[in-house]
Backbone as JSON, one array per atom type, in Angstrom:
{
  "sequence": "XXXXXXXXXXXXXXXXXXXXXXXXXXXXXXXXXXXXXXXXXXXXXXXXXXXXXXXXXXXXXXXXXXXXXXXXXXXXXXXXXXXXXXXXXXXXXXXXXXXXXXXXXXXXXXXXXXXXXXXXXXXXXXXXXXXXXXXXXXXXXXXXXXXXXXXXXXXXXXXXXXXXXXXXXXXXXXXXXXXXXXXXXXXXXXXXXXXXXXXXXXXXXXXXXXXX",
  "N": [[-47.14, -94.29, -127.35], [-44.7, -95.85, -129.44], [-42.35, -93.95, -131.32], [-41.25, -93.92, -134.57], [-38.21, -93.31, -136.45], [-36.69, -93.53, -139.34], [-33.84, -93.02, -141.09], [-33.06, -93.0, -144.46], [-29.79, -93.91, -145.67], [-27.49, -93.92, -148.01], [-25.84, -96.93, -148.78], [-22.88, -97.27, -147.49], [-19.89, -97.39, -146.07], [-20.0, -96.36, -142.81], [-19.57, -93.42, -143.16], [-18.52, -90.05, -142.66], [-20.83, -88.42, -142.68], [-22.78, -90.38, -141.88], [-21.95, -90.88, -139.23], [-22.36, -88.34, -138.25], [-25.22, -88.13, -138.32], [-25.91, -90.02, -136.53], [-24.96, -89.09, -134.04], [-26.68, -86.8, -134.12], [-29.03, -88.28, -133.57], [-28.51, -89.39, -131.09], [-28.34, -86.96, -129.49], [-30.95, -86.05, -129.67], [-32.27, -87.91, -128.37], [-31.19, -88.03, -125.61], [-32.18, -85.7, -124.48], [-34.87, -86.09, -124.46], [-37.75, -86.53, -122.62], [-39.21, -88.94, -122.46], [-37.55, -90.85, -122.99], [-35.58, -90.67, -121.36], [-37.04, -91.43, -119.02], [-37.42, -94.18, -119.58], [-34.79, -95.28, -119.38], [-33.96, -94.49, -116.78], [-35.86, -95.86, -115.48], [-34.94, -98.47, -116.07], [-32.42, -98.65, -114.76], [-33.09, -97.98, -112.06], [-34.94, -99.99, -111.52], [-33.23, -102.32, -111.25], [-31.16, -101.55, -109.85], [-31.89, -100.69, -107.27], [-31.15, -98.72, -104.38], [-28.39, -98.85, -104.94], [-26.26, -96.59, -105.09], [-24.53, -94.36, -107.1], [-22.73, -96.09, -108.44], [-21.26, -96.13, -110.98], [-20.17, -97.42, -113.11], [-21.54, -99.87, -112.79], [-23.95, -98.93, -113.52], [-23.78, -98.47, -116.33], [-23.21, -101.26, -117.04], [-25.62, -102.24, -116.49], [-27.58, -101.23, -118.19], [-26.57, -101.87, -120.61], [-26.55, -104.75, -120.54], [-29.27, -105.09, -120.33], [-30.22, -104.07, -122.54], [-29.11, -106.0, -124.37], [-30.56, -108.19, -123.68], [-33.17, -107.51, -124.56], [-33.26, -106.47, -127.12], [-32.66, -107.72, -130.22], [-29.93, -108.58, -132.38], [-30.03, -107.76, -135.71], [-29.44, -107.53, -139.05], [-29.5, -104.72, -141.43], [-31.84, -104.03, -144.16], [-31.08, -105.22, -147.33], [-28.68, -103.46, -149.12], [-29.4, -100.88, -148.2], [-28.66, -98.63, -145.64], [-29.99, -98.26, -142.62], [-30.89, -95.77, -140.1], [-32.15, -95.93, -136.93], [-34.04, -94.21, -134.72], [-34.13, -94.09, -130.89], [-36.6, -94.99, -130.0], [-37.7, -96.48, -132.38], [-35.89, -98.46, -132.41], [-36.67, -99.84, -129.88], [-39.32, -100.45, -130.54], [-39.2, -102.24, -132.62], [-37.6, -103.98, -131.75], [-35.23, -104.76, -132.82], [-31.83, -104.26, -133.82], [-28.89, -103.19, -135.53], [-25.47, -102.71, -135.74], [-24.85, -99.78, -135.6], [-27.47, -98.83, -134.83], [-27.44, -99.91, -132.18], [-25.35, -98.34, -131.1], [-26.25, -95.8, -131.13], [-28.44, -96.15, -129.36], [-27.35, -96.99, -126.92], [-25.31, -95.17, -126.54], [-26.85, -92.56, -126.09], [-28.22, -93.56, -123.74], [-26.2, -93.78, -121.94], [-25.22, -91.21, -121.82], [-27.45, -90.01, -120.67], [-27.38, -91.09, -118.26], [-25.22, -89.63, -117.2], [-22.64, -89.78, -118.27], [-19.7, -88.66, -120.16], [-19.69, -89.27, -123.79], [-18.78, -90.99, -126.76], [-18.19, -92.11, -130.11], [-16.86, -94.93, -131.8], [-15.32, -96.2, -134.52], [-14.2, -99.14, -136.24], [-11.87, -101.31, -138.1], [-11.44, -104.54, -139.45], [-10.24, -105.4, -141.4], [-7.65, -105.75, -144.05], [-7.62, -103.56, -145.78], [-8.23, -101.62, -144.11], [-10.81, -100.53, -144.11], [-13.73, -99.2, -142.46], [-15.76, -101.51, -140.57], [-17.24, -101.87, -138.41], [-18.98, -100.44, -135.68], [-19.23, -98.86, -132.42], [-20.19, -97.52, -129.35], [-18.43, -95.36, -126.88], [-18.14, -94.83, -123.42], [-17.2, -92.64, -120.73], [-15.93, -93.27, -117.59], [-14.78, -92.64, -114.4], [-12.44, -91.43, -115.4], [-11.72, -93.15, -117.43], [-12.22, -94.45, -120.9], [-14.68, -96.71, -121.76], [-15.94, -99.32, -123.67], [-19.17, -99.99, -125.03], [-20.29, -102.34, -126.4], [-22.86, -103.88, -127.98], [-23.24, -105.98, -129.72], [-22.09, -108.46, -129.65], [-22.42, -111.63, -128.0], [-21.06, -112.14, -125.61], [-20.05, -109.87, -124.76], [-19.08, -107.24, -122.52], [-19.01, -104.3, -120.22], [-16.47, -102.18, -121.23], [-15.32, -104.19, -122.89], [-13.66, -104.6, -126.12], [-13.57, -105.06, -129.72], [-11.76, -107.79, -131.04], [-8.63, -108.32, -133.05], [-8.29, -105.83, -134.71], [-7.57, -103.8, -137.25], [-7.69, -101.06, -137.76], [-8.58, -97.91, -136.22], [-10.88, -95.54, -135.39], [-11.73, -92.56, -133.69], [-14.72, -90.8, -132.87], [-16.07, -87.51, -132.11], [-18.57, -85.3, -131.01], [-17.73, -82.72, -131.05], [-15.96, -82.33, -133.52], [-18.05, -82.31, -135.49], [-19.42, -79.95, -134.94], [-21.32, -80.16, -133.16], [-23.3, -79.91, -130.08], [-22.41, -81.13, -126.87], [-20.27, -83.49, -125.34], [-17.85, -81.69, -124.73], [-16.41, -81.32, -122.4], [-14.8, -83.61, -120.52], [-14.8, -84.0, -117.89], [-15.66, -85.88, -115.24], [-18.86, -86.19, -113.62], [-19.36, -87.04, -110.81], [-19.93, -86.88, -108.07], [-20.21, -86.63, -104.56], [-18.01, -88.53, -102.62], [-17.58, -90.73, -103.97], [-15.64, -92.81, -106.37], [-16.32, -93.32, -108.88], [-16.81, -96.07, -109.44], [-18.46, -96.82, -107.35], [-17.07, -97.36, -105.15], [-15.02, -96.88, -102.44], [-11.57, -95.14, -101.88], [-10.16, -97.3, -101.29], [-8.72, -97.34, -98.74], [-10.59, -97.01, -96.78], [-11.53, -94.5, -96.75], [-13.26, -92.04, -98.64], [-13.07, -90.46, -101.71], [-13.49, -87.12, -102.9], [-15.61, -86.29, -105.41], [-15.59, -84.88, -108.87], [-17.47, -82.03, -109.66], [-18.1, -80.78, -112.24], [-20.01, -79.73, -115.02], [-21.06, -82.03, -117.29], [-21.82, -80.87, -119.84], [-23.21, -78.18, -121.63], [-26.04, -78.48, -121.95], [-29.46, -78.62, -121.29], [-31.46, -80.77, -119.72], [-34.91, -81.44, -120.25], [-37.41, -81.81, -117.81]],
  "CA": [[-46.87, -94.83, -128.61], [-43.4, -95.74, -129.92], [-42.06, -93.18, -132.37], [-40.1, -94.6, -135.32], [-37.69, -92.51, -137.36], [-35.86, -94.23, -140.04], [-33.03, -92.37, -142.1], [-32.24, -93.78, -145.46], [-28.38, -93.39, -145.94], [-26.88, -94.84, -148.97], [-25.1, -98.2, -148.23], [-21.42, -96.7, -147.71], [-19.74, -97.84, -144.7], [-19.64, -95.33, -141.82], [-19.04, -92.16, -143.47], [-18.66, -88.79, -141.67], [-22.31, -88.05, -142.62], [-23.54, -91.29, -141.28], [-21.76, -90.63, -137.92], [-23.02, -87.06, -137.95], [-26.47, -88.4, -138.08], [-25.95, -90.91, -135.29], [-24.76, -88.2, -133.14], [-27.87, -86.08, -133.86], [-30.2, -89.07, -133.04], [-28.15, -89.42, -129.69], [-28.64, -85.76, -128.81], [-32.45, -85.91, -129.54], [-32.85, -88.97, -127.22], [-30.73, -87.58, -124.5], [-32.99, -84.56, -124.0], [-36.29, -86.63, -124.53], [-38.3, -86.86, -121.31], [-39.86, -90.28, -122.42], [-36.35, -91.87, -123.07], [-34.92, -90.39, -119.94], [-37.74, -92.25, -118.03], [-37.14, -95.37, -119.78], [-33.47, -95.39, -118.93], [-33.88, -94.34, -115.3], [-36.5, -97.07, -114.97], [-34.06, -99.85, -116.25], [-31.43, -98.65, -113.83], [-33.75, -98.05, -110.67], [-35.44, -101.32, -111.13], [-32.35, -103.38, -111.01], [-30.23, -101.21, -108.9], [-32.46, -100.08, -106.11], [-30.18, -98.52, -103.36], [-27.0, -98.87, -105.28], [-25.97, -95.23, -105.75], [-23.1, -93.91, -107.67], [-21.87, -97.08, -109.08], [-21.53, -95.67, -112.43], [-19.91, -98.57, -114.27], [-22.76, -100.82, -112.61], [-25.19, -98.52, -114.34], [-23.57, -98.96, -117.65], [-23.54, -102.7, -117.19], [-27.24, -102.7, -116.38], [-28.24, -100.92, -119.4], [-25.87, -102.76, -121.72], [-27.25, -106.09, -120.42], [-30.8, -104.93, -120.59], [-30.31, -104.05, -124.11], [-28.76, -107.3, -125.04], [-31.66, -109.18, -123.42], [-34.44, -107.18, -125.12], [-33.14, -106.15, -128.44], [-31.9, -108.6, -130.95], [-29.06, -108.12, -133.47], [-30.5, -108.02, -137.05], [-28.95, -106.61, -140.28], [-30.38, -103.69, -142.07], [-32.26, -104.4, -145.32], [-29.99, -105.38, -148.36], [-28.38, -102.37, -149.98], [-29.71, -99.7, -147.48], [-28.27, -98.31, -144.18], [-31.09, -97.59, -141.83], [-30.55, -95.25, -138.83], [-33.32, -95.92, -136.19], [-33.95, -93.54, -133.47], [-34.12, -95.05, -129.8], [-37.92, -95.57, -130.03], [-37.74, -97.32, -133.31], [-35.13, -99.73, -131.99], [-37.43, -100.59, -129.09], [-40.52, -100.71, -131.24], [-38.9, -103.12, -133.63], [-36.88, -105.05, -130.97], [-34.14, -105.13, -133.53], [-30.81, -103.25, -134.06], [-27.73, -103.49, -135.96], [-24.27, -101.91, -134.62], [-25.17, -98.42, -135.42], [-28.61, -98.6, -134.09], [-27.24, -100.1, -130.82], [-24.51, -97.42, -130.78], [-27.29, -94.79, -130.91], [-29.32, -96.19, -128.05], [-26.4, -97.04, -125.65], [-24.61, -93.84, -126.47], [-27.69, -91.93, -125.42], [-28.44, -94.12, -122.44], [-24.85, -93.58, -121.01], [-25.15, -89.75, -121.61], [-28.41, -89.69, -119.7], [-26.79, -91.55, -116.78], [-24.01, -88.58, -116.85], [-21.14, -90.13, -118.73], [-19.41, -88.33, -121.49], [-19.73, -90.39, -124.61], [-18.12, -90.69, -128.11], [-18.41, -93.18, -131.18], [-15.72, -95.47, -132.37], [-15.4, -97.26, -135.84], [-13.11, -99.98, -136.34], [-11.86, -102.19, -139.18], [-10.6, -105.79, -139.12], [-9.64, -105.64, -142.82], [-6.34, -105.45, -144.38], [-7.48, -102.25, -146.47], [-8.55, -100.65, -143.22], [-12.16, -100.03, -144.24], [-14.56, -99.54, -141.32], [-16.82, -102.51, -140.57], [-18.0, -101.89, -137.36], [-19.1, -99.15, -134.79], [-19.63, -99.1, -131.03], [-20.02, -96.33, -128.36], [-17.69, -95.59, -125.43], [-18.53, -93.91, -122.33], [-16.23, -92.25, -119.66], [-16.23, -93.5, -116.04], [-13.45, -92.69, -113.47], [-11.37, -91.24, -116.33], [-11.45, -94.22, -118.58], [-13.13, -94.47, -121.93], [-15.16, -97.92, -121.69], [-16.55, -99.71, -124.69], [-20.32, -100.54, -124.72], [-20.54, -103.14, -127.71], [-24.11, -104.83, -127.76], [-23.56, -107.05, -130.72], [-21.52, -109.72, -129.15], [-23.16, -112.11, -126.8], [-20.27, -112.18, -124.33], [-19.52, -108.52, -124.38], [-19.23, -106.48, -121.21], [-18.36, -102.91, -120.19], [-15.05, -102.34, -121.3], [-14.85, -104.94, -124.01], [-13.46, -104.27, -127.4], [-13.56, -106.12, -130.74], [-10.35, -108.12, -131.21], [-8.04, -108.36, -134.44], [-8.68, -104.57, -135.23], [-6.55, -103.12, -138.04], [-7.65, -99.57, -137.61], [-9.6, -97.58, -135.23], [-11.16, -93.97, -135.31], [-12.66, -92.19, -132.42], [-15.41, -89.53, -133.35], [-16.62, -86.8, -131.28], [-19.48, -84.41, -131.27], [-16.99, -81.3, -131.46], [-15.64, -82.19, -134.97], [-19.13, -81.9, -136.24], [-20.01, -78.65, -134.56], [-22.64, -80.35, -132.2], [-23.2, -79.72, -128.81], [-22.29, -82.66, -126.17], [-19.28, -83.81, -124.39], [-16.56, -81.07, -124.86], [-15.68, -81.35, -121.18], [-14.97, -84.9, -120.04], [-14.81, -84.05, -116.32], [-16.93, -86.81, -114.6], [-19.78, -85.55, -112.54], [-19.22, -88.42, -110.01], [-20.54, -86.68, -106.83], [-19.46, -86.72, -103.23], [-17.56, -89.67, -101.71], [-17.34, -91.86, -104.82], [-14.52, -92.71, -107.37], [-16.82, -93.77, -110.09], [-17.0, -97.45, -109.35], [-19.33, -97.15, -106.23], [-16.39, -97.73, -103.98], [-14.04, -95.82, -101.78], [-10.35, -95.28, -102.44], [-9.34, -98.5, -100.74], [-8.28, -97.08, -97.36], [-11.56, -96.83, -95.75], [-12.14, -93.16, -96.94], [-13.98, -91.77, -99.81], [-12.72, -89.39, -102.42], [-14.61, -86.22, -103.26], [-15.7, -86.36, -106.98], [-15.68, -83.48, -109.38], [-18.77, -81.54, -109.91], [-17.97, -80.08, -113.24], [-21.02, -80.15, -115.73], [-20.49, -82.45, -118.62], [-22.26, -80.33, -121.2], [-24.19, -77.08, -121.19], [-27.39, -78.8, -122.28], [-30.16, -78.72, -119.87], [-32.51, -81.78, -120.25], [-36.23, -81.14, -119.59], [-38.08, -82.88, -116.94]],
  "C": [[-45.37, -94.83, -128.87], [-43.34, -94.66, -131.19], [-40.95, -93.77, -133.03], [-39.7, -93.44, -136.48], [-36.59, -93.19, -138.13], [-35.25, -93.3, -141.09], [-32.45, -92.99, -143.13], [-31.03, -93.15, -145.73], [-28.01, -94.38, -147.0], [-25.99, -95.67, -148.33], [-23.52, -97.88, -148.62], [-20.87, -96.76, -146.12], [-19.02, -96.68, -143.76], [-18.9, -94.13, -142.23], [-19.17, -91.09, -142.55], [-20.11, -88.48, -141.61], [-23.1, -89.03, -141.71], [-23.19, -91.19, -139.71], [-22.38, -89.34, -137.43], [-24.54, -87.22, -137.55], [-26.78, -89.15, -137.02], [-25.87, -90.1, -134.27], [-26.06, -87.32, -132.91], [-29.13, -86.88, -133.22], [-29.97, -89.29, -131.46], [-28.61, -88.27, -128.99], [-30.07, -85.67, -128.64], [-32.83, -86.93, -128.32], [-32.34, -88.48, -125.9], [-31.63, -86.59, -123.74], [-34.52, -84.77, -124.01], [-36.78, -87.26, -123.21], [-38.69, -88.4, -121.28], [-38.71, -91.25, -122.42], [-35.69, -91.81, -121.95], [-35.76, -91.45, -118.81], [-37.47, -93.83, -118.22], [-35.74, -95.79, -119.26], [-33.31, -95.5, -117.37], [-34.71, -95.62, -114.81], [-35.69, -98.45, -115.03], [-33.04, -99.91, -115.04], [-32.06, -98.8, -112.4], [-34.34, -99.45, -110.5], [-34.51, -102.41, -110.87], [-31.08, -103.02, -110.16], [-30.63, -100.29, -107.72], [-31.54, -99.99, -104.96], [-28.76, -98.55, -103.58], [-26.78, -97.45, -105.93], [-24.57, -95.06, -106.22], [-22.1, -95.03, -107.96], [-22.16, -96.87, -110.61], [-21.06, -96.84, -113.49], [-21.09, -99.87, -113.98], [-23.86, -100.28, -113.32], [-24.98, -98.9, -115.6], [-23.74, -100.29, -117.7], [-24.92, -102.98, -117.26], [-27.98, -102.34, -117.64], [-27.76, -101.6, -120.61], [-26.36, -104.3, -121.74], [-28.7, -106.08, -120.6], [-31.2, -104.83, -122.14], [-30.23, -105.28, -124.9], [-29.99, -108.33, -124.79], [-32.91, -108.88, -124.14], [-34.5, -106.61, -126.5], [-32.26, -107.12, -129.21], [-30.96, -108.03, -132.09], [-29.61, -108.62, -134.85], [-29.95, -107.08, -138.16], [-30.04, -105.63, -140.79], [-30.69, -104.45, -143.67], [-31.07, -104.34, -146.43], [-29.79, -103.98, -149.05], [-28.83, -100.83, -149.34], [-29.22, -99.56, -146.16], [-29.35, -97.56, -143.61], [-30.59, -97.22, -140.44], [-31.87, -95.07, -138.04], [-33.04, -94.9, -134.93], [-34.21, -94.66, -132.16], [-35.38, -95.7, -129.65], [-38.01, -96.57, -131.11], [-37.09, -98.6, -133.07], [-36.05, -100.47, -130.86], [-38.72, -101.12, -129.51], [-40.43, -101.9, -131.89], [-38.16, -104.34, -132.92], [-35.77, -105.55, -131.78], [-33.1, -104.0, -133.61], [-29.69, -103.91, -134.78], [-26.69, -102.59, -135.13], [-24.46, -100.54, -134.58], [-26.35, -98.11, -134.73], [-28.36, -98.93, -132.64], [-26.23, -99.03, -130.27], [-25.34, -96.15, -130.32], [-27.98, -94.81, -129.58], [-28.53, -96.26, -126.71], [-25.56, -95.79, -125.37], [-25.6, -92.77, -125.64], [-28.18, -92.4, -124.08], [-27.34, -93.83, -121.54], [-24.78, -92.12, -120.83], [-26.39, -89.34, -120.54], [-28.04, -90.02, -118.33], [-25.53, -90.63, -116.41], [-22.79, -88.87, -117.18], [-20.95, -89.31, -120.11], [-19.21, -89.56, -122.42], [-19.04, -90.13, -125.99], [-18.4, -92.22, -128.9], [-17.14, -93.59, -131.7], [-15.97, -96.4, -133.41], [-14.03, -98.03, -135.84], [-13.12, -100.89, -137.6], [-11.04, -103.48, -138.79], [-10.01, -106.32, -140.58], [-8.38, -105.29, -143.08], [-6.34, -103.87, -144.87], [-7.98, -101.29, -145.35], [-10.0, -100.09, -143.27], [-13.07, -100.33, -142.98], [-15.71, -100.55, -141.55], [-17.66, -102.42, -139.58], [-18.02, -100.54, -136.45], [-19.67, -99.44, -133.45], [-19.37, -97.72, -130.07], [-18.96, -96.64, -127.3], [-18.27, -94.67, -124.55], [-17.4, -93.73, -121.14], [-16.6, -92.46, -118.41], [-14.8, -93.53, -115.45], [-12.23, -92.4, -114.33], [-10.99, -92.14, -117.36], [-12.52, -94.36, -119.6], [-13.48, -96.17, -121.87], [-16.04, -98.34, -122.94], [-17.97, -100.29, -124.16], [-21.04, -101.27, -126.18], [-21.61, -104.19, -127.35], [-24.29, -105.98, -128.71], [-22.83, -108.27, -130.66], [-21.94, -110.3, -127.89], [-22.45, -112.19, -125.5], [-19.65, -110.91, -124.01], [-19.9, -108.12, -123.06], [-18.65, -105.13, -121.21], [-17.07, -102.89, -120.24], [-14.52, -103.17, -122.46], [-14.74, -104.25, -125.41], [-13.2, -105.35, -128.46], [-12.0, -106.5, -130.9], [-9.99, -108.17, -132.93], [-8.39, -107.03, -135.2], [-7.4, -104.25, -135.92], [-6.46, -101.68, -138.08], [-8.66, -99.13, -136.77], [-9.52, -96.04, -135.41], [-12.06, -93.48, -134.31], [-13.46, -90.79, -133.11], [-16.18, -89.0, -132.16], [-17.63, -85.65, -131.77], [-18.78, -83.0, -131.94], [-16.65, -81.31, -132.87], [-16.78, -81.95, -135.84], [-19.95, -80.8, -136.02], [-21.28, -78.9, -133.64], [-22.32, -80.34, -130.78], [-23.13, -81.06, -128.04], [-20.98, -82.42, -125.32], [-17.83, -83.1, -124.56], [-15.73, -81.36, -123.54], [-15.95, -82.78, -120.67], [-14.68, -85.05, -118.68], [-15.89, -85.07, -115.88], [-17.65, -86.02, -113.58], [-20.02, -86.83, -111.55], [-19.7, -88.19, -108.62], [-19.64, -87.06, -105.74], [-19.26, -88.14, -102.82], [-17.6, -90.88, -102.65], [-16.33, -91.76, -106.0], [-15.0, -93.27, -108.72], [-17.18, -95.25, -110.19], [-17.94, -97.68, -108.26], [-18.29, -97.45, -105.08], [-15.54, -96.52, -103.36], [-12.61, -96.01, -102.3], [-9.42, -96.47, -101.99], [-8.73, -98.52, -99.35], [-9.19, -96.75, -96.34], [-12.22, -95.28, -95.94], [-12.69, -93.01, -98.4], [-13.27, -90.37, -100.51], [-13.74, -88.38, -102.8], [-14.46, -86.14, -104.85], [-15.7, -85.0, -107.57], [-17.16, -83.31, -109.6], [-18.84, -80.53, -111.25], [-19.16, -80.64, -114.23], [-20.49, -80.76, -117.01], [-20.75, -81.9, -119.9], [-23.11, -79.12, -120.71], [-25.66, -77.31, -121.63], [-28.18, -78.82, -121.14], [-31.47, -79.8, -120.51], [-33.86, -81.5, -119.51], [-36.68, -82.21, -118.69], [-37.26, -83.28, -115.63]]
}
């Protein structure tokens, strides 16, 4: 049974409290065995035998989300934050719900993650939010609200950007951004271009332990 958690937040554009609640929903999902199974099932079903292609994993979950969850605005006058199961149950998400879902999925797949808010207005008031995940030492956007978006795509015509991390809220998470990329891969599923493979780092992304 899908579990639905809706948090009523007064309609105020991406305040620090909204971002804090989003990170909490992300952290809950990352250690949830049922959601882990969903994410691994998506990737395994479409990437059988493709190991350590970390950017490919992100592309797989991003494209799956865009095929299976439609962009729909929140009810007028209310900011609703859905947990990952409510998003799947309803088959709808706005930018903050998509951020929670993809941020959690990327973290389950071993990527450090963070949240980015942007403005396209002259007064620089934030109007959009999306997650970023680190692969191969680079932060890559995962914006699911644009039909033609891809891993690494960023909104155009931005007048202001703010990056949010768990650390500034005192939450556990991705304080160490060293990639856990494993033996013989550089984060893109390829060698170093000269027929040899690099040794990936083996530093834990965080101190959290996921059950199951």
